[in-house]
Tab-separated table of C-alpha atoms in Angstrom:
chain	number	residue	atom	x	y	z
A	1	UNK	CA	44.479	24.458	-19.350
A	2	UNK	CA	40.921	25.291	-18.185
A	3	UNK	CA	38.983	23.245	-15.663
A	4	UNK	CA	36.699	20.708	-17.400
A	5	UNK	CA	33.507	19.209	-15.984
A	6	UNK	CA	31.521	16.089	-16.857
A	7	UNK	CA	28.435	14.544	-15.249
A	8	UNK	CA	27.961	11.012	-14.009
A	9	UNK	CA	26.104	9.291	-11.189
A	10	UNK	CA	26.632	6.938	-8.262
A	11	UNK	CA	24.072	4.437	-6.996
A	12	UNK	CA	23.396	4.176	-3.250
A	13	UNK	CA	20.979	1.383	-2.447
A	14	UNK	CA	18.722	1.501	-5.497
A	15	UNK	CA	18.682	5.279	-5.891
A	16	UNK	CA	21.225	7.299	-7.881
A	17	UNK	CA	22.841	10.634	-7.072
A	18	UNK	CA	24.456	12.997	-9.552
A	19	UNK	CA	28.241	13.261	-9.364
A	20	UNK	CA	30.199	16.098	-10.968
A	21	UNK	CA	33.619	15.110	-12.268
A	22	UNK	CA	36.049	18.052	-12.218
A	23	UNK	CA	39.346	17.638	-14.103
A	24	UNK	CA	42.229	20.064	-13.678
A	25	UNK	CA	45.497	19.712	-15.624
A	26	UNK	CA	48.536	21.760	-14.632
A	27	UNK	CA	52.142	21.585	-15.767
A	28	UNK	CA	54.278	20.320	-12.887
A	29	UNK	CA	57.565	21.405	-14.439
A	30	UNK	CA	59.020	17.900	-14.297
A	31	UNK	CA	58.916	14.758	-16.376
A	32	UNK	CA	57.184	12.899	-13.530
A	33	UNK	CA	53.507	12.476	-14.199
A	34	UNK	CA	51.026	12.822	-11.316
A	35	UNK	CA	47.440	11.525	-11.653
A	36	UNK	CA	45.318	11.770	-8.509
A	37	UNK	CA	41.617	11.171	-7.868
A	38	UNK	CA	39.991	12.795	-4.827
A	39	UNK	CA	36.440	12.866	-3.448
A	40	UNK	CA	36.335	9.690	-1.317
A	41	UNK	CA	36.976	7.154	-4.126
A	42	UNK	CA	37.007	3.459	-3.271
A	43	UNK	CA	39.636	1.005	-4.551
A	44	UNK	CA	37.825	0.419	-7.856
A	45	UNK	CA	37.725	4.160	-8.570
A	46	UNK	CA	41.382	4.654	-7.616
A	47	UNK	CA	42.389	1.806	-9.923
A	48	UNK	CA	40.574	3.552	-12.769
A	49	UNK	CA	43.680	5.742	-13.226
A	50	UNK	CA	45.596	2.889	-14.836
A	51	UNK	CA	42.644	1.747	-16.926
A	52	UNK	CA	42.025	5.263	-18.210
A	53	UNK	CA	45.694	5.908	-19.051
A	54	UNK	CA	45.947	2.665	-21.049
A	55	UNK	CA	42.546	3.141	-22.727
A	56	UNK	CA	43.448	6.628	-23.954
A	57	UNK	CA	46.911	5.703	-25.266
A	58	UNK	CA	45.719	2.396	-26.825
A	59	UNK	CA	42.970	4.341	-28.615
A	60	UNK	CA	45.665	6.335	-30.431
A	61	UNK	CA	45.223	9.461	-28.330
A	62	UNK	CA	47.791	11.419	-26.327
A	63	UNK	CA	47.657	11.195	-22.554
A	64	UNK	CA	48.689	14.513	-20.927
A	65	UNK	CA	52.150	14.313	-19.333
A	66	UNK	CA	51.184	16.927	-16.726
A	67	UNK	CA	49.724	16.902	-13.222
A	68	UNK	CA	46.098	15.708	-13.406
A	69	UNK	CA	43.705	16.188	-10.518
A	70	UNK	CA	40.238	14.660	-10.672
A	71	UNK	CA	37.639	15.624	-8.081
A	72	UNK	CA	34.400	13.694	-7.653
A	73	UNK	CA	31.887	16.080	-6.102
A	74	UNK	CA	30.301	16.130	-3.607
A	75	UNK	CA	33.471	15.203	-1.774
A	76	UNK	CA	31.860	13.918	1.430
A	77	UNK	CA	30.079	10.956	-0.215
A	78	UNK	CA	31.956	7.713	-0.919
A	79	UNK	CA	32.232	6.819	-4.626
A	80	UNK	CA	32.134	3.130	-5.555
A	81	UNK	CA	32.264	1.099	-8.753
A	82	UNK	CA	33.767	1.301	-12.211
A	83	UNK	CA	31.185	3.489	-13.946
A	84	UNK	CA	33.355	6.604	-13.449
A	85	UNK	CA	35.950	5.523	-16.058
A	86	UNK	CA	34.239	7.082	-19.100
A	87	UNK	CA	33.386	10.473	-17.518
A	88	UNK	CA	36.924	10.809	-16.088
A	89	UNK	CA	38.554	9.867	-19.419
A	90	UNK	CA	36.390	12.338	-21.351
A	91	UNK	CA	37.080	14.953	-18.686
A	92	UNK	CA	40.831	14.512	-19.217
A	93	UNK	CA	40.433	14.731	-22.998
A	94	UNK	CA	38.208	17.779	-22.608
A	95	UNK	CA	40.726	19.513	-20.355
A	96	UNK	CA	43.340	18.714	-23.052
A	97	UNK	CA	41.239	20.482	-25.674
A	98	UNK	CA	39.936	17.402	-27.537
A	99	UNK	CA	36.265	18.102	-26.561
A	100	UNK	CA	34.417	21.359	-25.964
A	101	UNK	CA	32.647	21.916	-22.634
A	102	UNK	CA	29.443	22.991	-24.412
A	103	UNK	CA	29.260	19.632	-26.196
A	104	UNK	CA	28.718	17.814	-22.878
A	105	UNK	CA	26.013	20.097	-21.509
A	106	UNK	CA	23.120	18.059	-20.063
A	107	UNK	CA	24.863	14.746	-20.846
A	108	UNK	CA	25.243	11.959	-18.271
A	109	UNK	CA	28.182	9.575	-18.845
A	110	UNK	CA	28.587	6.018	-17.569
A	111	UNK	CA	30.900	3.151	-18.411
A	112	UNK	CA	33.905	1.061	-17.480
A	113	UNK	CA	36.905	1.160	-19.790
A	114	UNK	CA	39.014	-1.828	-20.769
A	115	UNK	CA	42.706	-1.319	-21.495
A	116	UNK	CA	42.140	-1.227	-25.257
A	117	UNK	CA	39.436	1.450	-25.053
A	118	UNK	CA	36.372	-0.785	-25.248
A	119	UNK	CA	33.461	-0.039	-22.921
A	120	UNK	CA	32.207	-2.655	-20.481
A	121	UNK	CA	28.708	-2.674	-18.912
A	122	UNK	CA	28.113	-1.338	-15.410
A	123	UNK	CA	25.430	-1.854	-12.780
A	124	UNK	CA	22.619	0.491	-11.805
A	125	UNK	CA	22.139	2.126	-15.209
A	126	UNK	CA	18.348	2.267	-14.857
A	127	UNK	CA	18.595	4.118	-11.525
A	128	UNK	CA	21.028	6.580	-13.158
A	129	UNK	CA	18.674	7.069	-16.117
A	130	UNK	CA	15.728	7.757	-13.801
A	131	UNK	CA	17.829	10.293	-11.887
A	132	UNK	CA	18.933	11.942	-15.145
A	133	UNK	CA	15.327	12.398	-16.267
A	134	UNK	CA	14.244	13.850	-12.925
A	135	UNK	CA	17.199	16.292	-13.105
A	136	UNK	CA	16.160	17.491	-16.613
A	137	UNK	CA	19.251	15.980	-18.213
A	138	UNK	CA	18.502	15.302	-21.879
A	139	UNK	CA	21.035	12.635	-22.873
A	140	UNK	CA	22.811	9.639	-21.396
A	141	UNK	CA	25.821	7.825	-22.914
A	142	UNK	CA	26.220	4.221	-21.789
A	143	UNK	CA	28.019	1.014	-22.867
A	144	UNK	CA	26.241	-0.869	-25.646
A	145	UNK	CA	25.202	-3.718	-23.293
A	146	UNK	CA	23.356	-1.231	-21.039
A	147	UNK	CA	21.560	0.599	-23.852
A	148	UNK	CA	18.218	-1.228	-23.631
A	149	UNK	CA	18.123	-0.663	-19.888
A	150	UNK	CA	18.714	3.093	-20.267
A	151	UNK	CA	16.147	3.286	-23.084
A	152	UNK	CA	13.363	2.150	-20.752
A	153	UNK	CA	13.157	5.693	-19.330
A	154	UNK	CA	10.973	7.840	-21.541
A	155	UNK	CA	11.893	11.490	-22.347
A	156	UNK	CA	15.604	10.633	-22.091
A	157	UNK	CA	17.795	10.075	-25.136
A	158	UNK	CA	20.020	7.023	-24.622
A	159	UNK	CA	23.120	6.646	-26.818
A	160	UNK	CA	25.009	3.334	-26.735
A	161	UNK	CA	28.733	3.301	-27.533
A	162	UNK	CA	31.192	0.436	-27.806
A	163	UNK	CA	34.516	2.259	-27.526
A	164	UNK	CA	36.078	5.429	-26.185
A	165	UNK	CA	36.746	6.636	-29.730
A	166	UNK	CA	33.071	6.105	-30.651
A	167	UNK	CA	32.009	8.158	-27.614
A	168	UNK	CA	34.352	11.011	-28.637
A	169	UNK	CA	33.046	11.011	-32.215
A	170	UNK	CA	29.435	10.993	-31.022
A	171	UNK	CA	30.081	14.039	-28.833
A	172	UNK	CA	32.047	15.923	-31.499
A	173	UNK	CA	29.194	15.428	-33.976
A	174	UNK	CA	26.692	16.797	-31.443
A	175	UNK	CA	24.772	13.495	-31.144
A	176	UNK	CA	23.764	13.451	-34.791
A	177	UNK	CA	22.364	9.907	-34.738
A	178	UNK	CA	19.072	8.552	-33.427
A	179	UNK	CA	18.985	7.471	-29.785
A	180	UNK	CA	18.268	3.864	-28.828
A	181	UNK	CA	14.564	2.970	-28.515
A	182	UNK	CA	12.786	-0.166	-27.270
A	183	UNK	CA	9.139	-1.259	-27.230
A	184	UNK	CA	8.306	-1.754	-23.546
A	185	UNK	CA	4.722	-2.804	-24.269
A	186	UNK	CA	5.901	-5.633	-26.510
A	187	UNK	CA	8.452	-6.778	-23.910
A	188	UNK	CA	5.773	-6.920	-21.194
A	189	UNK	CA	3.433	-8.897	-23.466
A	190	UNK	CA	6.159	-11.479	-24.050
A	191	UNK	CA	6.709	-11.686	-20.291
A	192	UNK	CA	3.218	-13.099	-19.737
A	193	UNK	CA	4.139	-16.312	-21.611
A	194	UNK	CA	5.521	-19.319	-19.700
A	195	UNK	CA	6.775	-22.757	-20.732
A	196	UNK	CA	5.245	-24.411	-17.658
A	197	UNK	CA	1.562	-24.804	-16.795
A	198	UNK	CA	-0.699	-25.803	-13.913
A	199	UNK	CA	-2.292	-28.510	-16.069
A	200	UNK	CA	0.979	-30.457	-15.765
A	201	UNK	CA	0.406	-31.011	-12.033
A	202	UNK	CA	-1.276	-34.351	-11.313
A	203	UNK	CA	-3.988	-34.375	-8.655
A	204	UNK	CA	-3.477	-32.019	-5.684
A	205	UNK	CA	-6.807	-30.270	-6.232
A	206	UNK	CA	-6.869	-28.856	-2.694
A	207	UNK	CA	-3.361	-27.435	-3.011
A	208	UNK	CA	-4.253	-25.906	-6.396
A	209	UNK	CA	-7.298	-24.300	-4.850
A	210	UNK	CA	-5.179	-22.836	-2.032
A	211	UNK	CA	-2.649	-21.437	-4.499
A	212	UNK	CA	-5.437	-19.866	-6.537
A	213	UNK	CA	-6.706	-18.121	-3.403
A	214	UNK	CA	-3.155	-17.049	-2.525
A	215	UNK	CA	-2.636	-15.598	-6.022
A	216	UNK	CA	-6.011	-13.836	-6.014
A	217	UNK	CA	-5.366	-12.049	-2.715
A	218	UNK	CA	-1.558	-11.857	-2.669
A	219	UNK	CA	-1.460	-14.102	0.441
A	220	UNK	CA	1.573	-15.881	1.852
A	221	UNK	CA	1.252	-19.670	1.801
A	222	UNK	CA	2.940	-22.656	3.454
A	223	UNK	CA	2.954	-26.042	1.677
A	224	UNK	CA	3.303	-29.074	3.983
A	225	UNK	CA	3.933	-32.494	2.545
A	226	UNK	CA	6.338	-35.429	2.173
A	227	UNK	CA	9.253	-35.431	-0.301
A	228	UNK	CA	8.120	-35.880	-3.879
A	229	UNK	CA	4.566	-34.685	-3.337
A	230	UNK	CA	4.979	-31.776	-5.771
A	231	UNK	CA	5.489	-28.793	-3.461
A	232	UNK	CA	8.252	-27.239	-5.570
A	233	UNK	CA	6.383	-27.998	-8.804
A	234	UNK	CA	3.305	-26.183	-7.473
A	235	UNK	CA	5.315	-23.236	-6.181
A	236	UNK	CA	7.068	-22.669	-9.504
A	237	UNK	CA	3.742	-22.632	-11.352
A	238	UNK	CA	2.302	-19.969	-9.069
A	239	UNK	CA	3.860	-17.311	-11.323
A	240	UNK	CA	1.779	-18.549	-14.269
A	241	UNK	CA	-1.511	-17.619	-12.554
A	242	UNK	CA	-0.444	-14.255	-11.132
A	243	UNK	CA	-1.461	-11.079	-12.992
A	244	UNK	CA	1.256	-9.896	-15.404
A	245	UNK	CA	3.526	-7.037	-14.355
A	246	UNK	CA	2.366	-3.558	-15.336
A	247	UNK	CA	4.953	-1.008	-16.487
A	248	UNK	CA	5.413	0.701	-13.108
A	249	UNK	CA	5.918	-2.638	-11.342
A	250	UNK	CA	8.345	-3.802	-14.047
A	251	UNK	CA	10.316	-0.565	-13.653
A	252	UNK	CA	10.651	-1.103	-9.898
A	253	UNK	CA	11.740	-4.727	-10.343
A	254	UNK	CA	14.236	-3.818	-13.060
A	255	UNK	CA	15.716	-1.061	-10.928
A	256	UNK	CA	16.472	-3.526	-8.113
A	257	UNK	CA	17.858	-6.178	-10.461
A	258	UNK	CA	19.969	-3.560	-12.275
A	259	UNK	CA	21.801	-2.691	-9.062
A	260	UNK	CA	23.005	-6.298	-8.662
A	261	UNK	CA	23.600	-6.852	-12.384
A	262	UNK	CA	20.714	-9.245	-13.090
A	263	UNK	CA	18.902	-7.368	-15.866
A	264	UNK	CA	18.345	-9.368	-19.037
A	265	UNK	CA	19.405	-8.112	-22.463
A	266	UNK	CA	15.885	-6.785	-23.158
A	267	UNK	CA	16.425	-3.972	-20.653
A	268	UNK	CA	13.187	-4.534	-18.732
A	269	UNK	CA	12.326	-7.404	-16.393
A	270	UNK	CA	9.038	-8.535	-17.901
A	271	UNK	CA	8.194	-11.544	-15.679
A	272	UNK	CA	7.455	-11.504	-11.981
A	273	UNK	CA	10.627	-12.669	-10.220
A	274	UNK	CA	10.829	-16.090	-8.611
A	275	UNK	CA	13.620	-16.346	-6.038
A	276	UNK	CA	14.437	-19.649	-4.361
A	277	UNK	CA	17.450	-19.227	-2.032
A	278	UNK	CA	19.048	-22.331	-0.504
A	279	UNK	CA	18.424	-22.969	3.202
A	280	UNK	CA	22.114	-22.270	3.922
A	281	UNK	CA	21.627	-18.624	2.821
A	282	UNK	CA	22.829	-16.130	5.419
A	283	UNK	CA	20.667	-13.438	6.963
A	284	UNK	CA	22.470	-10.762	4.898
A	285	UNK	CA	21.908	-12.812	1.746
A	286	UNK	CA	18.205	-13.121	2.435
A	287	UNK	CA	17.429	-9.667	3.838
A	288	UNK	CA	20.255	-7.619	2.307
A	289	UNK	CA	23.303	-5.972	3.785
A	290	UNK	CA	27.064	-5.927	3.556
A	291	UNK	CA	29.544	-3.126	4.204
A	292	UNK	CA	28.001	-1.358	1.202
A	293	UNK	CA	24.380	-2.529	1.590
A	294	UNK	CA	22.980	-4.457	-1.374
A	295	UNK	CA	19.459	-5.829	-1.917
A	296	UNK	CA	18.852	-9.333	-0.565
A	297	UNK	CA	16.570	-12.078	-1.821
A	298	UNK	CA	13.464	-10.455	-0.295
A	299	UNK	CA	14.068	-7.348	-2.443
A	300	UNK	CA	15.002	-9.320	-5.568
A	301	UNK	CA	11.595	-11.027	-5.146
A	302	UNK	CA	9.801	-7.630	-5.085
A	303	UNK	CA	6.433	-7.916	-6.904
A	304	UNK	CA	7.099	-11.630	-7.292
A	305	UNK	CA	7.490	-14.851	-5.312
A	306	UNK	CA	10.030	-15.756	-2.630
A	307	UNK	CA	10.138	-19.551	-2.341
A	308	UNK	CA	11.734	-20.988	0.794
A	309	UNK	CA	11.994	-24.750	0.459
A	310	UNK	CA	12.692	-26.776	3.604
A	311	UNK	CA	11.681	-23.815	5.765
A	312	UNK	CA	12.658	-25.370	9.154
A	313	UNK	CA	16.195	-25.946	7.846
A	314	UNK	CA	16.863	-22.203	7.601
A	315	UNK	CA	18.606	-20.789	10.661
A	316	UNK	CA	16.211	-19.374	13.252
A	317	UNK	CA	17.680	-15.865	13.079
A	318	UNK	CA	17.428	-15.852	9.272
A	319	UNK	CA	13.743	-16.733	9.031
A	320	UNK	CA	12.869	-14.488	11.997
A	321	UNK	CA	14.401	-11.586	10.056
A	322	UNK	CA	11.579	-12.089	7.509
A	323	UNK	CA	9.031	-10.656	9.898
A	324	UNK	CA	9.725	-6.988	9.158
A	325	UNK	CA	9.808	-7.217	5.318
A	326	UNK	CA	6.630	-9.349	5.330
A	327	UNK	CA	4.810	-6.865	7.557
A	328	UNK	CA	6.160	-3.561	6.159
A	329	UNK	CA	6.886	-4.394	2.530
A	330	UNK	CA	10.370	-2.905	2.814
A	331	UNK	CA	13.752	-3.513	4.464
A	332	UNK	CA	15.801	-0.815	6.192
A	333	UNK	CA	19.514	-1.502	6.587
A	334	UNK	CA	21.472	0.870	8.802
A	335	UNK	CA	25.215	1.377	8.914
A	336	UNK	CA	27.377	3.856	10.811
A	337	UNK	CA	27.411	6.335	7.914
A	338	UNK	CA	24.221	5.503	6.021
A	339	UNK	CA	20.736	4.036	6.174
A	340	UNK	CA	19.156	2.511	3.080
A	341	UNK	CA	15.649	1.192	2.399
A	342	UNK	CA	14.901	-1.510	-0.159
A	343	UNK	CA	11.342	-2.454	-1.256
A	344	UNK	CA	10.232	-6.035	-0.524
A	345	UNK	CA	6.586	-6.538	-1.454
A	346	UNK	CA	6.623	-10.228	-2.274
A	347	UNK	CA	4.472	-13.325	-1.894
A	348	UNK	CA	6.103	-15.783	0.477
A	349	UNK	CA	5.698	-19.406	-0.573
A	350	UNK	CA	7.304	-21.761	1.963
A	351	UNK	CA	7.496	-25.551	1.903
A	352	UNK	CA	8.292	-28.062	4.613
A	353	UNK	CA	8.024	-31.741	5.483
A	354	UNK	CA	5.480	-32.700	8.151
A	355	UNK	CA	8.258	-34.221	10.297
A	356	UNK	CA	12.055	-34.781	10.200
A	357	UNK	CA	11.806	-38.001	8.178
A	358	UNK	CA	9.099	-36.472	5.981
A	359	UNK	CA	6.443	-39.196	6.171
A	360	UNK	CA	4.210	-38.284	9.115
A	361	UNK	CA	0.599	-38.962	8.090
A	362	UNK	CA	1.660	-40.593	4.802
A	363	UNK	CA	-0.391	-43.538	3.497
A	364	UNK	CA	2.554	-44.818	1.460
A	365	UNK	CA	5.349	-45.008	4.053
A	366	UNK	CA	5.441	-45.176	7.825
A	367	UNK	CA	6.899	-42.344	9.902
A	368	UNK	CA	9.929	-43.090	12.122
A	369	UNK	CA	9.719	-39.906	14.199
A	370	UNK	CA	8.520	-39.616	17.790
A	371	UNK	CA	5.941	-37.014	18.779
A	372	UNK	CA	8.670	-35.053	20.590
A	373	UNK	CA	10.798	-34.966	17.425
A	374	UNK	CA	7.843	-33.757	15.361
A	375	UNK	CA	7.112	-31.011	17.897
A	376	UNK	CA	10.741	-29.829	17.898
A	377	UNK	CA	10.850	-29.854	14.109
A	378	UNK	CA	7.698	-27.779	13.694
A	379	UNK	CA	8.685	-25.385	16.489
A	380	UNK	CA	11.713	-24.336	14.475
A	381	UNK	CA	9.170	-21.971	12.910
A	382	UNK	CA	8.079	-19.418	15.488
A	383	UNK	CA	4.447	-18.594	16.184
A	384	UNK	CA	4.859	-14.896	15.186
A	385	UNK	CA	6.265	-15.875	11.786
A	386	UNK	CA	3.557	-18.492	11.273
A	387	UNK	CA	0.933	-15.843	12.074
A	388	UNK	CA	2.211	-13.866	9.073
A	389	UNK	CA	1.556	-16.784	6.706
A	390	UNK	CA	-2.112	-16.631	5.727
A	391	UNK	CA	-2.567	-20.110	4.309
A	392	UNK	CA	-1.252	-23.498	5.508
A	393	UNK	CA	-2.095	-26.356	3.161
A	394	UNK	CA	-1.190	-30.039	3.216
A	395	UNK	CA	0.181	-31.525	0.004
A	396	UNK	CA	-0.163	-35.333	0.355
A	397	UNK	CA	1.891	-37.834	-1.625
A	398	UNK	CA	0.199	-39.023	-4.800
A	399	UNK	CA	-0.814	-42.655	-5.177
A	400	UNK	CA	0.205	-44.529	-8.336
A	401	UNK	CA	-3.288	-44.253	-9.812
A	402	UNK	CA	-3.263	-40.440	-9.552
A	403	UNK	CA	0.293	-40.168	-10.864
A	404	UNK	CA	-0.343	-42.352	-13.929
A	405	UNK	CA	-3.698	-40.763	-14.750
A	406	UNK	CA	-3.973	-39.028	-18.136
A	407	UNK	CA	-6.519	-36.544	-16.779
A	408	UNK	CA	-5.410	-32.931	-17.143
A	409	UNK	CA	-6.692	-30.238	-14.828
A	410	UNK	CA	-7.342	-26.584	-15.566
A	411	UNK	CA	-4.700	-24.661	-17.439
A	412	UNK	CA	-2.876	-21.689	-15.949
A	413	UNK	CA	-4.717	-19.292	-18.257
A	414	UNK	CA	-8.110	-20.522	-17.004
A	415	UNK	CA	-7.077	-20.040	-13.378
A	416	UNK	CA	-5.415	-16.707	-14.129
A	417	UNK	CA	-8.637	-15.330	-15.621
A	418	UNK	CA	-10.407	-15.880	-12.284
A	419	UNK	CA	-7.448	-14.431	-10.391
A	420	UNK	CA	-7.416	-11.324	-12.606
A	421	UNK	CA	-11.140	-10.860	-12.095
A	422	UNK	CA	-10.767	-11.065	-8.313
A	423	UNK	CA	-7.792	-8.696	-8.389
A	424	UNK	CA	-9.734	-6.133	-10.441
A	425	UNK	CA	-12.507	-6.180	-7.809
A	426	UNK	CA	-9.939	-5.655	-5.053
A	427	UNK	CA	-8.195	-2.857	-6.950
A	428	UNK	CA	-11.464	-0.976	-7.356
A	429	UNK	CA	-12.371	-1.510	-3.714
A	430	UNK	CA	-8.965	-0.625	-2.267
A	431	UNK	CA	-8.006	2.343	-4.450
A	432	UNK	CA	-8.695	4.810	-1.640
A	433	UNK	CA	-6.374	2.817	0.637
A	434	UNK	CA	-3.523	2.979	-1.946
A	435	UNK	CA	-3.112	-0.817	-1.885
A	436	UNK	CA	-3.999	-3.341	-4.563
A	437	UNK	CA	-4.776	-6.707	-2.931
A	438	UNK	CA	-6.479	-8.106	0.165
A	439	UNK	CA	-3.253	-9.336	1.775
A	440	UNK	CA	-2.096	-5.722	2.148
A	441	UNK	CA	-5.162	-4.596	4.142
A	442	UNK	CA	-4.398	-3.102	7.541
A	443	UNK	CA	-6.679	-3.095	10.575
A	444	UNK	CA	-8.729	-0.093	9.435
A	445	UNK	CA	-9.242	-1.576	5.942
A	446	UNK	CA	-10.235	-4.951	7.430
A	447	UNK	CA	-12.885	-3.284	9.613
A	448	UNK	CA	-14.197	-1.408	6.600
A	449	UNK	CA	-14.207	-4.128	3.930
A	450	UNK	CA	-14.486	-7.387	5.909
A	451	UNK	CA	-17.656	-6.756	7.866
A	452	UNK	CA	-19.567	-9.793	9.125
A	453	UNK	CA	-23.167	-10.166	10.248
A	454	UNK	CA	-23.712	-11.165	13.881
A	455	UNK	CA	-24.111	-14.865	13.133
A	456	UNK	CA	-20.881	-15.125	11.115
A	457	UNK	CA	-19.019	-12.951	13.627
A	458	UNK	CA	-20.028	-15.345	16.415
A	459	UNK	CA	-18.999	-18.315	14.254
A	460	UNK	CA	-15.506	-16.865	13.710
A	461	UNK	CA	-15.021	-15.885	17.359
A	462	UNK	CA	-15.970	-19.377	18.556
A	463	UNK	CA	-13.541	-20.938	16.075
A	464	UNK	CA	-10.717	-18.628	17.172
A	465	UNK	CA	-11.266	-19.526	20.840
A	466	UNK	CA	-11.543	-23.233	20.155
A	467	UNK	CA	-8.355	-23.329	18.078
A	468	UNK	CA	-6.459	-20.890	20.317
A	469	UNK	CA	-5.549	-18.542	17.475
A	470	UNK	CA	-3.931	-15.115	17.939
A	471	UNK	CA	-5.437	-11.731	17.112
A	472	UNK	CA	-3.161	-11.554	14.058
A	473	UNK	CA	-4.504	-14.917	12.859
A	474	UNK	CA	-8.047	-13.497	13.266
A	475	UNK	CA	-7.169	-10.757	10.776
A	476	UNK	CA	-5.534	-13.256	8.430
A	477	UNK	CA	-8.689	-15.373	8.355
A	478	UNK	CA	-10.768	-12.316	7.531
A	479	UNK	CA	-8.422	-11.364	4.677
A	480	UNK	CA	-8.507	-14.861	3.203
A	481	UNK	CA	-12.304	-14.995	3.622
A	482	UNK	CA	-12.560	-11.726	1.707
A	483	UNK	CA	-10.474	-13.183	-1.122
A	484	UNK	CA	-12.555	-16.378	-1.268
A	485	UNK	CA	-15.702	-14.232	-1.482
A	486	UNK	CA	-14.124	-12.176	-4.292
A	487	UNK	CA	-13.330	-15.346	-6.256
A	488	UNK	CA	-16.927	-16.482	-5.779
A	489	UNK	CA	-18.227	-13.090	-6.918
A	490	UNK	CA	-19.900	-12.246	-3.566
A	491	UNK	CA	-19.886	-8.730	-2.153
A	492	UNK	CA	-20.447	-10.074	1.393
A	493	UNK	CA	-18.416	-12.660	3.307
A	494	UNK	CA	-20.543	-15.763	3.901
A	495	UNK	CA	-20.196	-18.593	6.426
A	496	UNK	CA	-18.839	-20.941	3.768
A	497	UNK	CA	-16.023	-18.507	3.005
A	498	UNK	CA	-15.091	-18.305	6.696
A	499	UNK	CA	-15.120	-22.101	7.076
A	500	UNK	CA	-12.774	-22.519	4.118
A	501	UNK	CA	-10.419	-19.813	5.401
A	502	UNK	CA	-10.270	-21.417	8.878
A	503	UNK	CA	-9.209	-24.781	7.447
A	504	UNK	CA	-6.109	-23.075	6.042
A	505	UNK	CA	-4.699	-22.565	9.567
A	506	UNK	CA	-3.737	-26.204	10.155
A	507	UNK	CA	-0.391	-25.579	11.897
A	508	UNK	CA	-1.849	-23.253	14.533
A	509	UNK	CA	-2.784	-26.290	16.628
A	510	UNK	CA	0.904	-26.704	17.566
A	511	UNK	CA	1.132	-23.295	19.338
């Protein structure tokens, strides 16, 4: 029997690589069947032999009684996952004469087989579809549950199948049916609708103002207040005032979520992600890692919000590991045989109590903590990490009168319109720098776009010296000042913008 080849892919990190499946069937002259898979397969790939044998026979097809050798090329790269089942099964059937080699030209195959021949969904389909398009492959065959995800990639024909028999018939008929199509524009429009709103938050005008500035400039923010003051409620509504995802951003987010199996049935993540890991999360869970590195929470929050409630309760090593992804917008994880990079451009929203008991400075309850306890609690957050958080804002407890008031503040759509306007100004200004918001400005961009007159420069320098702020905090104040000016519609940074930005560095007094 001739050698038969099929094409599939393997995902490493969030990128896919093409894998050629070579199937060779030879008579071994005995009744003992031999079925071997080579090419550095992991346990899941090795176990596919039993799944494939049962799937073929339970689909009413004959499984060859001869020696079967399957090679996954290139042979020096480890193959992981269950997506190789379908290409191996079709390779065996092709080598047995059930399918012609020409019928699988420029076709990428993915899917896990159940014992009765049904196809189960696999992870990383979007990455595989992107790789197929870049390699000029015309068609991709995937399980039905993955079809919307594969259809996101334009100029690639995605064909969903539910069973092995359906895949064989599709190939034999030379793909005579229409490929799956979805309306990405409509999906993104639906993603801009939320069932929560800023108008639901009672009082907290100062905190709302700080969050509007954070959203307008993409700044990291720390909310400080007693339990029940509304920190989590405010953080969750930040998404409703951020600009909606554009297609390129949605594609990046979906690619990351596809790798860990978190893509919704629509095939495209249409809302900015909001990730809120518990404070017991490990460093690998937050940053990413594992023996086969997977994206962590910072990457799953890419183009969205990472909310860390009870920030001081996270382990010191875990929150210190945030420094690189905050600064660089990506995470690099190195292992002995590989090094992978995951994107992590997110807005950090952290929340904490003002002291261990939570009531320091509260007008409603007295604090039981000593000054030494408060210092130790706050110093769980290092100065270098705090420098990377642009805005610190106090969220006081509401009094009964504020809580019971029927007054409703601005809606999310009203705030978002101002945020979008400020973002459009920044996008036009920063196009040459290849960044899209003020929080991403480096030193050269700050010097170019955050120029101060002599009077305001002296004002800022005196404030920095008096408060004992670091050079990094100096840059943060300039970035926030630039955003406040953009919201106010001013081309120049004024003294009032600097004063407001300085008041958002309240925790710097402890370092």
